[in-house]
Amino acid sequence: MEKRVTFGSWTIGILFAVPQLLLIFTFFYWPAGQAVYWSLTLQQPWGGGNIWVGLDNFRSILANADYWNSITASLVFAGISTGLAMFVALVLAALTDRQLAGSWLYRVVLIWPYGIAAPALALAFRFILAPEAGFMAVVNQVWPGFWDPGLDGADAMASIIIAFSWKYVGYNFIFFLAAFQAIPRSLIEAAAMDGSGVMRRFWDIQFPLITPTIFFLLVINITESFQDSFGIVDIMTSGGPANATNLMVYKIYSDGFKGLDYSGAAAQSIILMLLIIVLTIFQFRFIERRVHYR
């Protein structure tokens, strides 16, 4: 029989909830409310009050071609980095689940990258992918000018995608491996006895059963690609060259803290939040219907 903890007074439950409610209010609702207010006013860069301007900040941003380029770059970055990180993690988890030689080592090592802070990760990849040193220097010696993130926007975008994907492969790997190991072995063994090959068992049995995990990771990875990419962009490319990697989250920082356009940065943060909400709703509305819940 299930045991439940009950309290004699409802005030005890309220007291338990108050710390969490205070944290949510302090670190989410209050900053979000301030951002909405700032986006509707013209804040003075050095203080001294503000002027109510309504939606003028949003009109100015949406009329700026550079901001639309930032949105495009963010969508490209989110789509490619999410797909790459999830695909690599899925393959590694499937191989580890088969208990190949050394799988115990992969299980431990592949988790480590997610524990590395984004700036430290970006600094490491900045040296690894530098055109004048390391592996890419060897490639440039064979094909001069093949790789130069400092001058070529496509190379710069590829470099931050590689760094971000490498970080989230470990995160995705944990969930994929757990999903694979939750599948009853009897199903896999029965399919093998029926003559199904490895790929047939994967597509017909394992893949449908892990679709809830795939959907969960898709939502998380896309959301994080818009939010957790700042440190990587700041260290590796600083939004360049020619704004090729000036993602939305980095443009908020550069316009607000470098350009001192606090109101414009606040309006951009609201647009970014709304974009993430729209993408999340889209995924739940049109992608979740393909998920097979057990």
mmCIF file of C-alpha atoms in Angstrom, residues 3 55 61 72 78 91 130 134 169:
data_model
loop_
_atom_site.group_PDB
_atom_site.id
_atom_site.type_symbol
_atom_site.label_atom_id
_atom_site.label_comp_id
_atom_site.label_asym_id
_atom_site.label_seq_id
_atom_site.Cartn_x
_atom_site.Cartn_y
_atom_site.Cartn_z
ATOM 1 C CA LYS A 3 2.218 5.653 1.956
ATOM 2 C CA LEU A 55 6.482 49.565 -29.523
ATOM 3 C CA ILE A 61 14.658 46.226 -34.499
ATOM 4 C CA THR A 72 18.738 33.563 -39.783
ATOM 5 C CA ALA A 78 20.181 25.746 -33.923
ATOM 6 C CA VAL A 91 25.102 6.438 -32.784
ATOM 7 C CA ALA A 130 42.937 27.636 -35.465
ATOM 8 C CA GLY A 134 46.895 22.200 -34.921
ATOM 9 C CA VAL A 169 26.865 15.063 -27.412
#
